[in-house]
XYZ file of C-alpha atoms in Angstrom:
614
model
C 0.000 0.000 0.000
C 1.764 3.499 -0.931
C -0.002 6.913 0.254
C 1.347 10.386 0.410
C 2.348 10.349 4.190
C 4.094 13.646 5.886
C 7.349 12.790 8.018
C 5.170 12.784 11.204
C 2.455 10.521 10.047
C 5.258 8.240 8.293
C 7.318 7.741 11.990
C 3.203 7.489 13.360
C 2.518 4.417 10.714
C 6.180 3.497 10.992
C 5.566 3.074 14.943
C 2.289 1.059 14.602
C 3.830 -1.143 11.954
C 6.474 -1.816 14.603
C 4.268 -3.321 16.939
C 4.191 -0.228 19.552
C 1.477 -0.323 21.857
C 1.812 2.574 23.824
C 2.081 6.034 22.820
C 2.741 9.275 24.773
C 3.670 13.010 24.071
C 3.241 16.817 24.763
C 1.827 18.539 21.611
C 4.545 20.617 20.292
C 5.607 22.179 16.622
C 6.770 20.498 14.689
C 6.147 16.766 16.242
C 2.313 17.032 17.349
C 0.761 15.150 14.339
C 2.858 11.957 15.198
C 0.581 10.990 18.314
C -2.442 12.471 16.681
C -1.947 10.233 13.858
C -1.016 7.066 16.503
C -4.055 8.256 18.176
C -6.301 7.152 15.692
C -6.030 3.611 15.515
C -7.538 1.709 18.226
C -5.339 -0.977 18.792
C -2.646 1.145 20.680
C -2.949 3.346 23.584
C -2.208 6.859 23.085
C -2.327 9.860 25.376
C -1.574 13.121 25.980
C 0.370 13.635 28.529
C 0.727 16.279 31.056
C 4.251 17.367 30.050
C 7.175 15.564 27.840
C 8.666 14.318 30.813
C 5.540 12.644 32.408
C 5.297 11.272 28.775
C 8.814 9.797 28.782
C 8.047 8.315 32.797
C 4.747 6.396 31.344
C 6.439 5.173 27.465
C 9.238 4.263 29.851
C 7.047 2.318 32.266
C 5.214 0.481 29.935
C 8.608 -0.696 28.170
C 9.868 -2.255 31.224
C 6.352 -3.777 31.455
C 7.607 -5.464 28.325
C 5.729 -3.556 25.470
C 7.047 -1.533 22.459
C 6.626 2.303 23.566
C 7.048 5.459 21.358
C 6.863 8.898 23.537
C 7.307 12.297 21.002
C 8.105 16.075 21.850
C 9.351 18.916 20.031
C 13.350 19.802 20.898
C 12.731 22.061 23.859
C 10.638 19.260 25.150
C 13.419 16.956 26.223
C 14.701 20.026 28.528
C 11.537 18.875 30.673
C 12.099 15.254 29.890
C 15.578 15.219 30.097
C 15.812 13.350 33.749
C 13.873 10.489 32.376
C 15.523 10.450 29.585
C 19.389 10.225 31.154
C 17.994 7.275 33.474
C 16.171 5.357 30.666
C 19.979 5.022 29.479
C 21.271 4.231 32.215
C 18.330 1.377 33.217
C 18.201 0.339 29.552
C 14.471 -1.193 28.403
C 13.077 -4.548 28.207
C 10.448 -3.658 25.501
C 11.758 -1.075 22.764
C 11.823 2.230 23.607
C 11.907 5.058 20.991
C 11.711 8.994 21.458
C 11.246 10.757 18.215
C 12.417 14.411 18.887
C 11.622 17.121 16.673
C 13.854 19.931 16.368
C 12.825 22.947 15.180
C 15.825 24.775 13.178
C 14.581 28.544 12.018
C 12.468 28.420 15.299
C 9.460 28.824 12.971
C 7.272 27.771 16.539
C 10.149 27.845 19.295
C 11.469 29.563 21.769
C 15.177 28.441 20.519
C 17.102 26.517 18.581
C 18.655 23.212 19.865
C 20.468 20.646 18.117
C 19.603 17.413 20.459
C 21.891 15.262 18.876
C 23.808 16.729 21.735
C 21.430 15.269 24.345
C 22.197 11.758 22.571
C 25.859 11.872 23.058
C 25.260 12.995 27.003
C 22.756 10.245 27.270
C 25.340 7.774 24.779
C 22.239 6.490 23.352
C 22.186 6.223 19.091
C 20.441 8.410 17.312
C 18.624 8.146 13.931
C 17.990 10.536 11.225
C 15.124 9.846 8.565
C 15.820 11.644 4.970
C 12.164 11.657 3.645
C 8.973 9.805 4.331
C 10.279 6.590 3.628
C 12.913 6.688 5.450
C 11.102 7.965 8.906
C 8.283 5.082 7.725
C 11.247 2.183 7.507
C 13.611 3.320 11.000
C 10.936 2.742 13.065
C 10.852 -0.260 12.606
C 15.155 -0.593 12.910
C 14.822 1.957 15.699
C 12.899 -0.626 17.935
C 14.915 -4.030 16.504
C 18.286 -2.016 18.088
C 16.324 -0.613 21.337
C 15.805 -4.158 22.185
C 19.186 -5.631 20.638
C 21.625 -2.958 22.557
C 19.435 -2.706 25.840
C 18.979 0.476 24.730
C 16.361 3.585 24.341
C 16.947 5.018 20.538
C 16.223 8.779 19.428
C 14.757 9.359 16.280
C 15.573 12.904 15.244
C 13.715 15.202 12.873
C 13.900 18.426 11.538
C 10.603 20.464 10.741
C 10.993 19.482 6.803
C 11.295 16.235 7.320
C 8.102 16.634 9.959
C 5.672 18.153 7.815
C 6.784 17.645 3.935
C 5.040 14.722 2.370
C 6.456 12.228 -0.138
C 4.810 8.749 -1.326
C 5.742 5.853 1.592
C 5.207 1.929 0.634
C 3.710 0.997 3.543
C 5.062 -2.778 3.210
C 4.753 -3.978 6.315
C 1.970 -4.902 8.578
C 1.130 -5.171 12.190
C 2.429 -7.981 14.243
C 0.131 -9.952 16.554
C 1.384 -9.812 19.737
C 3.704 -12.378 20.875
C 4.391 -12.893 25.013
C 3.343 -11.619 27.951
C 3.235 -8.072 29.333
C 4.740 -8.157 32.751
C 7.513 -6.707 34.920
C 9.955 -8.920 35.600
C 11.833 -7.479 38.895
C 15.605 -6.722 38.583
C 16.454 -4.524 41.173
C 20.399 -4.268 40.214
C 18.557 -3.179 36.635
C 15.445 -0.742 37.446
C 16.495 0.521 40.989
C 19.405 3.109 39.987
C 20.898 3.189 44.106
C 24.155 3.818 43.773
C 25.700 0.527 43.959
C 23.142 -0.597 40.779
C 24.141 3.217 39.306
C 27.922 2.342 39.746
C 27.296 -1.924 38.185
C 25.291 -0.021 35.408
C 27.883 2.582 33.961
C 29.805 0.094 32.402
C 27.403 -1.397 30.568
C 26.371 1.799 29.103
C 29.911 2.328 27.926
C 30.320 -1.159 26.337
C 26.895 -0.859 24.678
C 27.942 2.068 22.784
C 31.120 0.861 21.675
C 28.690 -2.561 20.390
C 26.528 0.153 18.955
C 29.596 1.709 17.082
C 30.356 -1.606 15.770
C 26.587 -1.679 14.476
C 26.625 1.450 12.980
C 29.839 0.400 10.243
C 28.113 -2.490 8.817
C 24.056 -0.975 9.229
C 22.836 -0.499 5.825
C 21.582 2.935 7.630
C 24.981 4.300 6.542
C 25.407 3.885 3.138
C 28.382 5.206 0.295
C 26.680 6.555 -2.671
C 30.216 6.788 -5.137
C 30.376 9.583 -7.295
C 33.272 11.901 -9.086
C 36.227 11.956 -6.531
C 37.118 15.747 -6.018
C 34.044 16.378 -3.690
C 33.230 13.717 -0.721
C 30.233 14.728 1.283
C 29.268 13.713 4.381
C 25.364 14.028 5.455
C 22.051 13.111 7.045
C 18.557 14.660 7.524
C 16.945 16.233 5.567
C 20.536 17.955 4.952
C 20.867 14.938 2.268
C 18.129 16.464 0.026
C 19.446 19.515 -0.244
C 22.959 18.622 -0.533
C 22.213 15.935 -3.358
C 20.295 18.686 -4.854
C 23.327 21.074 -4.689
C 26.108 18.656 -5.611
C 24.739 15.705 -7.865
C 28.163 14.265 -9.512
C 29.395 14.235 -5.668
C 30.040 10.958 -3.770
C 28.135 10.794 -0.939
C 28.425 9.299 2.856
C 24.737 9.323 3.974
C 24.424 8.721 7.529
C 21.424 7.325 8.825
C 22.766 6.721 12.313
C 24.457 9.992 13.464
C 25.287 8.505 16.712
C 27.772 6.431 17.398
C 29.569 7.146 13.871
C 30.837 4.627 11.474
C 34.601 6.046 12.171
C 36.088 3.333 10.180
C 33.327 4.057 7.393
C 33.955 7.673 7.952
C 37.817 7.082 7.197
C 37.844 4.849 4.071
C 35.425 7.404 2.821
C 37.552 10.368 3.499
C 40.677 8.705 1.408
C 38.496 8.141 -1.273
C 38.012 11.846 -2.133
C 40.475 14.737 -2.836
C 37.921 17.030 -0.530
C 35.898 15.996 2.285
C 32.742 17.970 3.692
C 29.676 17.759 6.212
C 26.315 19.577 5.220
C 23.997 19.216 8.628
C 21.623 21.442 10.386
C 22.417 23.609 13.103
C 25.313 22.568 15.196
C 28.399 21.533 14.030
C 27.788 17.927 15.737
C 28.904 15.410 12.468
C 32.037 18.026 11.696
C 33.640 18.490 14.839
C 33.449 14.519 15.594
C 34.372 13.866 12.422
C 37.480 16.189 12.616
C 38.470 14.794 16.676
C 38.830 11.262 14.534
C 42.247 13.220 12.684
C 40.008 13.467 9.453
C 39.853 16.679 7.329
C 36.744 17.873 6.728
C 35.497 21.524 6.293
C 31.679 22.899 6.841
C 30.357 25.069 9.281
C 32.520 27.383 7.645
C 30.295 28.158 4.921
C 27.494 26.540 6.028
C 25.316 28.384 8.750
C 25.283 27.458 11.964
C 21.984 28.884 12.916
C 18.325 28.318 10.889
C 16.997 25.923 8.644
C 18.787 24.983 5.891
C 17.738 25.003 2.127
C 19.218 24.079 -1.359
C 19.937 28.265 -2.234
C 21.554 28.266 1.200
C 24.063 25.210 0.617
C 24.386 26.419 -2.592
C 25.230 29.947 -1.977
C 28.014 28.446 0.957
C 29.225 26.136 -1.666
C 29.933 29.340 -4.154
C 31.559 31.197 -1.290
C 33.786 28.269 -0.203
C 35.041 27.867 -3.921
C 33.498 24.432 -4.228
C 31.556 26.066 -7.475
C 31.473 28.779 -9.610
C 27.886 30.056 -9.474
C 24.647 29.003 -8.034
C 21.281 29.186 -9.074
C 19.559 32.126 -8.018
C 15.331 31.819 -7.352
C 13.401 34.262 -8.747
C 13.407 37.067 -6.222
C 9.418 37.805 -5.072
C 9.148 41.211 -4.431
C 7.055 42.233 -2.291
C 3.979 43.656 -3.179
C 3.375 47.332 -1.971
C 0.679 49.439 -0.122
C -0.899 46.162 1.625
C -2.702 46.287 4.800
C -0.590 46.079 7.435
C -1.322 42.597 9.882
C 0.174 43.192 13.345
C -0.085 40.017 15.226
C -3.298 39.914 17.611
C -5.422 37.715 19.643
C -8.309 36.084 17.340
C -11.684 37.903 17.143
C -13.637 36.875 20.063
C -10.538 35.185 21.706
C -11.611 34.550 25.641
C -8.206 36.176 26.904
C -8.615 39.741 25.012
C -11.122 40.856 28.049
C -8.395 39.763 31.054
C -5.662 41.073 28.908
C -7.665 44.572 28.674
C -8.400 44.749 32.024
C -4.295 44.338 32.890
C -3.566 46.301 30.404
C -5.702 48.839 31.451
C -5.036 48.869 35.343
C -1.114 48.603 34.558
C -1.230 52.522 32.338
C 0.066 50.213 29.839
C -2.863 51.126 26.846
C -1.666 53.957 24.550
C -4.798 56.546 25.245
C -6.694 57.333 22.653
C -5.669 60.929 20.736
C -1.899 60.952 23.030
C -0.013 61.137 19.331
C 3.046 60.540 19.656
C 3.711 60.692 23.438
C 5.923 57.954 25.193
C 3.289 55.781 26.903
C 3.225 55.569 30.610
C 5.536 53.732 32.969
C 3.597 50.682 34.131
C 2.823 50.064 37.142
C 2.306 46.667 36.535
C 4.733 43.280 35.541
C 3.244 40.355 34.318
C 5.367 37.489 33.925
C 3.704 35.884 30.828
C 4.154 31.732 29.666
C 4.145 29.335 26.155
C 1.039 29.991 23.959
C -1.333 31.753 21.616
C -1.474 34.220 23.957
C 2.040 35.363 23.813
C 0.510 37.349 21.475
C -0.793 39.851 24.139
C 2.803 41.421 23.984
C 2.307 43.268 21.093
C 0.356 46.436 21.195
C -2.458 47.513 21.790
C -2.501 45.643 24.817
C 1.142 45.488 25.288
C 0.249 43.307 28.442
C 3.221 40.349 28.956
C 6.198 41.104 30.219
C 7.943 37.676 30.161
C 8.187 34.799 28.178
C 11.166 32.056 29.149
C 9.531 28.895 28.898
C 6.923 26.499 29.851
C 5.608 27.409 33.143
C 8.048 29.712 33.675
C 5.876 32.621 34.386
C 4.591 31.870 38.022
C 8.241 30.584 38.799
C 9.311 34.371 37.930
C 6.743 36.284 39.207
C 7.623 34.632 42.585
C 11.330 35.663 41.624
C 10.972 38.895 40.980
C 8.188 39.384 44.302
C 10.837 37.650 46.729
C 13.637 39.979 45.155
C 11.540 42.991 46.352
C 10.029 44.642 43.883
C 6.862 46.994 44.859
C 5.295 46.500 41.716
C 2.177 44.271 41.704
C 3.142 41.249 39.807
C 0.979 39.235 37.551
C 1.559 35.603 35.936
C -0.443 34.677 33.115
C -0.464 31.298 32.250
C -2.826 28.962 29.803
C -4.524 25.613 30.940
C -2.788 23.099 29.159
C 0.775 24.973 30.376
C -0.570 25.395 33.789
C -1.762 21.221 33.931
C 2.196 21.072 32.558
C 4.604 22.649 34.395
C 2.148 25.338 36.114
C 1.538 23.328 39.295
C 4.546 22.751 40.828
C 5.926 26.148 40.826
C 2.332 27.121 42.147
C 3.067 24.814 45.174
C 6.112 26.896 45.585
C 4.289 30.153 45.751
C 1.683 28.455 48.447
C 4.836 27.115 50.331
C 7.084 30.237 50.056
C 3.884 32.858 50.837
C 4.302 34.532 47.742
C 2.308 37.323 46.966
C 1.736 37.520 43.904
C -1.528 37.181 41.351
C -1.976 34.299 39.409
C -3.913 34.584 36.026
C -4.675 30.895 34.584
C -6.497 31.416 30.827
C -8.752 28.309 31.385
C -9.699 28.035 27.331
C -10.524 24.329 27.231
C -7.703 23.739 24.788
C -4.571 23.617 23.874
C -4.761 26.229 21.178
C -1.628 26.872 19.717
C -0.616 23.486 18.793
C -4.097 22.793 17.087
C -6.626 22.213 19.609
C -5.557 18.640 21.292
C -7.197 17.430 24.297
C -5.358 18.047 28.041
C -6.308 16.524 31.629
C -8.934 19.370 31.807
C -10.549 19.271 29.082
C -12.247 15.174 30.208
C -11.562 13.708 26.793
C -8.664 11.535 25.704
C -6.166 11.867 23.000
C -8.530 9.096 21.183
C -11.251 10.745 21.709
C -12.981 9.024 24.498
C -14.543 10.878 27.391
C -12.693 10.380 30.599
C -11.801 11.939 33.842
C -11.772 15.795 33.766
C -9.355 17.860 35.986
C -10.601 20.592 37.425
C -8.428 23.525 38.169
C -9.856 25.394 40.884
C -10.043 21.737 42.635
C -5.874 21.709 41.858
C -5.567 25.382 42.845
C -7.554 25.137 46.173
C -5.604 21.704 46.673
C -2.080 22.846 46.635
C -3.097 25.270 49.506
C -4.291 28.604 47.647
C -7.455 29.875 49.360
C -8.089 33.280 47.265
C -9.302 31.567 44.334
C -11.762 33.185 41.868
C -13.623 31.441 38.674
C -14.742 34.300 36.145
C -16.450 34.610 32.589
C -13.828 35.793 30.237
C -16.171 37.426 28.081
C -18.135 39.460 31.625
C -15.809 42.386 31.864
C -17.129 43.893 35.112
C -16.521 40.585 36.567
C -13.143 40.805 35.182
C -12.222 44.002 36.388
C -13.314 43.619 39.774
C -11.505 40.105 40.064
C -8.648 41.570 39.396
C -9.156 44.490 41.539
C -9.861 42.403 44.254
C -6.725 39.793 43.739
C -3.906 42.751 43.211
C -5.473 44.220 46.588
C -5.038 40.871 48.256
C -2.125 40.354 50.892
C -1.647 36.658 49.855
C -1.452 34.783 46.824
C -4.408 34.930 44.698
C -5.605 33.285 41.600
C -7.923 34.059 38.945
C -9.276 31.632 36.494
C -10.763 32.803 33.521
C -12.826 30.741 31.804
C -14.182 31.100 28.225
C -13.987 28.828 25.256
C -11.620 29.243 22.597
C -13.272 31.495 19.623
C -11.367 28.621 16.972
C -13.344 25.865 18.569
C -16.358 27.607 19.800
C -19.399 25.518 18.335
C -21.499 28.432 17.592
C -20.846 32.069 16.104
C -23.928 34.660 17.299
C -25.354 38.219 15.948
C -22.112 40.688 15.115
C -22.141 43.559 16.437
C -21.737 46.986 14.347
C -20.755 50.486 15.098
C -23.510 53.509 15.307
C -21.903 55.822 13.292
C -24.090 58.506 14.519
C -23.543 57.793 18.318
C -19.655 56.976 17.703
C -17.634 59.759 18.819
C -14.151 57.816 17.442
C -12.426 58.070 20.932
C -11.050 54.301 19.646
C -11.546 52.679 23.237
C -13.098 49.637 21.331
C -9.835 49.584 18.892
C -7.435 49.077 22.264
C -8.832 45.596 22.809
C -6.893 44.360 19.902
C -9.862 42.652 18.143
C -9.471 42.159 14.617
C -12.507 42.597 13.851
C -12.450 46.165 15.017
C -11.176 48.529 11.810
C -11.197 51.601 10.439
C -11.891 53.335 7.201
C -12.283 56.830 6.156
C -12.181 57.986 9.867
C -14.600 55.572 11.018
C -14.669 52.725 13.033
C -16.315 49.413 11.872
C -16.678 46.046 12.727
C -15.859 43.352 10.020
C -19.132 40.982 10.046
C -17.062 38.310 8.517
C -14.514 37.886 11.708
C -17.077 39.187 14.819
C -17.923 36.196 17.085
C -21.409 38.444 18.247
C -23.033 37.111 21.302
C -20.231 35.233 22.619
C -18.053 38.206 23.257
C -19.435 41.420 22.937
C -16.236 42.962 24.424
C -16.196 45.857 22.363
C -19.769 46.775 23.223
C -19.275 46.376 27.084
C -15.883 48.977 26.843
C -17.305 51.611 24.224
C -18.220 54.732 26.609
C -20.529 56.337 23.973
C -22.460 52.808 23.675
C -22.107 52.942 20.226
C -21.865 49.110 19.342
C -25.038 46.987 19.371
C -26.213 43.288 17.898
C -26.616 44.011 14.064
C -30.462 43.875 14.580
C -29.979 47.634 16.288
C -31.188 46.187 19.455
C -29.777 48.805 21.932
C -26.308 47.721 23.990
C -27.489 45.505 27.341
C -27.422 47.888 30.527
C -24.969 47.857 33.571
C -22.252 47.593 31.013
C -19.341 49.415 32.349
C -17.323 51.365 30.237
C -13.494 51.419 29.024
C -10.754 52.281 31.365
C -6.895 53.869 30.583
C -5.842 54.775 33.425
């Protein structure tokens, strides 16, 4: 059977093919379709987990049980996971064990760049690189033979082009029937890592990568492809593409295992061409081993070290290093002029706009309506902000986030920054799915420590940014099945916080008095807001539209941030096509001159309160 697979539903097929029967993962770009494609087949469990590391604990659990287990995450995600993942080395497996890792080189959805090859060489686990569909398809399969051969957990790593571009896979092989029994057979000098197991364990580790080295000379994985003999290139990834592209009378060293290297391979390649080079993504990790073996080899000096690589790019190094004369140049697309400008901004109708408005407008931090060019005021607010769509509330209008480190990161700082004495109120703003992730336990330290800060969790029953997959609060599984739901303010009030408020995102004198009412607090305070995301919302109601006649353009209603909200020959309007109507209203509860009503010209709803900038 062949079918157009992308490189993330390849390793998902690849994976079920294998036999896995567990699958776990954080959703993260560019690696979240592999468990939503895993997900779908019902003959494997799947899950979401709370975080990439509680995803490596369970894949690594259920391999010691015995079973095949595949656990996913984008590059920053083994960070979180990394403690599991050092002492699934060090324990070894009994079923396979496989983490695909995704990196993300041009941090097209990242908060870095990381090349995690790196983490393989700490961990001296081998690594696996996948040139196309096929390729990710077929190493599952290997990746899980050698797990279970070498005693070993195995990283598949991708790059975002070899995530999400598709090519045609032969889906050859089929699913085995299950052979043996699942069960945990107890080996304490094996799974209990005291120190006297730690210190018997270490040198098996060592010997299983030099076996694995041995492995990796003779794997067909690794493969000569002989060419003319002035140019020798050494490669893997998606890297391979490009540099086939690039250099096609070239002979080539494709590497499909990365980690150990093939050094003897490596060497009788080398003295087979008059010049050797390495074209890889980001770090210099094949070059500089390559060169510690006493082998010439040029690259990272004219290939960049830093974002994503592409034919013009390897191409363009390869002109500057001498290697050719010219290279082709792509048509240069101009850019077109006088187009409408498209800041980035919250969606129309998005449940955080109203909490971001309020902040925004409490902490001087909105740019008042008809101040010109003036400098805006110094705020008299921080607000530590976390991972997700609504990062976004750092651009202006709202200009309301601070912050932005990492996962969970934002409580964790606000505590910081409150211990280190500042006088400013401090805010952290943090999503559902990041505070069910790594939210909690830095929570427990503000309970513990008596921090004093506000707490803003933006409870949107999702996690949006990564396309909407299912967390522990939202009571449905990764497969879709309705299960046990989480419920925050039963977490919050759990871990010890007793100011705890539950508010409608879209009720904004609910919001502003909420947070009124936690910034005056003496103690630790948290505020959920709760409000569906406007993406997934399951209705859309009346829009709303601007009196013209009542409007006064004082351009309150265009500080939310709403694209809906526009203007055109010196009026304000409301774009019919974006508004989300009844299930925000927003703009009508802040406009002073109640100029913005359901479409119908039913008059705005009374006790709305009006917009703020102080």
């Amino acid at each position: 059977m062949k079918r157009l697979l992308s490189g993330n539903e390849a390793l998902a097929w690849g994976a079920y093919h294998a036999g896995a029967r567990v699958a776990t993962a954080y959703p993260g770009t560019p690696s979240t379709e592999i468990l939503e494609s895993i997900a779908r087949f019902d003959d494997i469990y799947a899950e979401w987990s709370t975080n990439e590391k509680v995803a490596m604990e369970v894949a690594l659990g259920a391999c010691y049980a015995g079973v095949r287990s595949v656990v996913s995450m984008k590059h920053v995600g083994l960070n979180v996971a990394a403690d599991p993942f050092m002492a699934a080395s060090i324990t070894g497996v009994s079923g396979g064990l496989v983490l695909i890792c995704a990196d993300d080189p041009g941090t097209h959805s990242s908060q870095s760049e990381q090349d995690n090859r790196h983490y393989a060489r700490l961990a001296k686990v081998p690594v696996l690189e996948p040139s196309d569909s096929q390729e990710a398809y077929d190493m599952m399969a290997i990746a899980f033979d050698i797990s279970e051969q070498f005693d070993t957990l195995v990283m598949v790593r991708t790059t975002t082009r070899i995530s999400h571009s598709k090519s045609v896979v032969d889906l050859s092989r089929s699913r085995p029937v299950p052979t043996g029994e699942v069960g945990f057979p107890r080996n304490v000098s094996k799974y209990v890592m005291l120190p006297v197991n730690a210190r018997f364990r270490h040198p098996l580790v060592e010997e299983r990568i030099v076996k694995l080295a041995g492995f990796a000379e003779t794997s067909p994985l690794n493969r000569v492809e002989s060419g003319e003999r002035n140019l020798g290139v050494i490669t893997s990834g998606v890297a391979y593409q490009y540099a086939r592209e690039v250099f096609p009378a070239a002979s080539f060293l494709k590497l499909g295992i990365t980690h150990p290297l093939p050094r003897e391979l490596i060497r009788r390649f080398a003295a087979q061409v008059d010049r050797l080079v390495v074209i890889e993504e980001l770090d210099p990790f094949l070059e500089e081993n390559i060169r510690s073996m006493g082998v010439e080899v040029s690259g990272k000096d004219f290939i960049p070290l830093v974002g994503e690589l592409s034919s013009d790019v390897v191409a363009r190094g390869a002109v500057d290093a001498g290697i050719l004369t010219e290279a082709s140049v792509p048509t240069e697309i101009t850019a077109v002029a006088d187009l409408p400008k498209r800041p980035p901004l919250l969606c129309p109708g998005c449940p955080h706009t109203g909490m971001f408005f309020v902040l925004a407008s409490m902490g001087q931090r909105l740019k008042p309506p008809g101040s010109g060019d003036k400098p805006a005021k110094k705020s008299n607010l921080i607000i530590t902000g976390d991972i997700g769509c609504y990062t976004l509330a750092t651009y202006p209008p709202l200009n309301a986030m601070d912050t932005t480190a990492c996962m969970g990161a934002s409580i964790g700082q606000a505590l910081g920054m409150e211990k280190a004495g500042i006088d400013t109120n401090i805010v952290a703003v943090i999503g559902d799915s990041t505070f069910l992730h790594s939210g909690i336990t830095p929570l427990v330290d503000a309970v513990y420590n008596e921090g004093k800060i506000t707490v803003v969790i933006l409870d949107n029953g999702t996690t949006a940014m990564t396309g909407h997959q299912e967390h522990p609060g939202t009571g449905v599984s990764a497969q879709g099945k309705t299960t046990a739901k989480v419920e925050l303010e039963n977490v919050v009030r759990g871990v010890g916080v007793s100011d705890v408020q539950v508010v409608n995102a879209f009720d904004m004198k609910d919001l502003r008095a909420a947070a009124r009412s936690a910034l005056a607090s003496p103690e630790l305070a948290v505020i959920i807001v709760r409000g569906a995301c406007a993406v997934g919302a399951p209705r859309r109601g009346e829009p709303r539209v601007v009196d013209a006649e009542k409007c006064n353009r004082c351009d309150v209603c265009l500080l939310i941030g709403c694209p809906a909200i526009q203007t055109a020959d010196d009026k304000v309007y409301i774009d019919a096509t974006l508004c989300v109507g009844d299930i925000c209203t927003i703009c009508q509860q802040v406009c002073p001159q109640k100029a913005i009503a359901p479409q119908t010209g039913t008059a705005p709803q009374t006790g709305t309160v009006t917009g703020e900038t102080e």
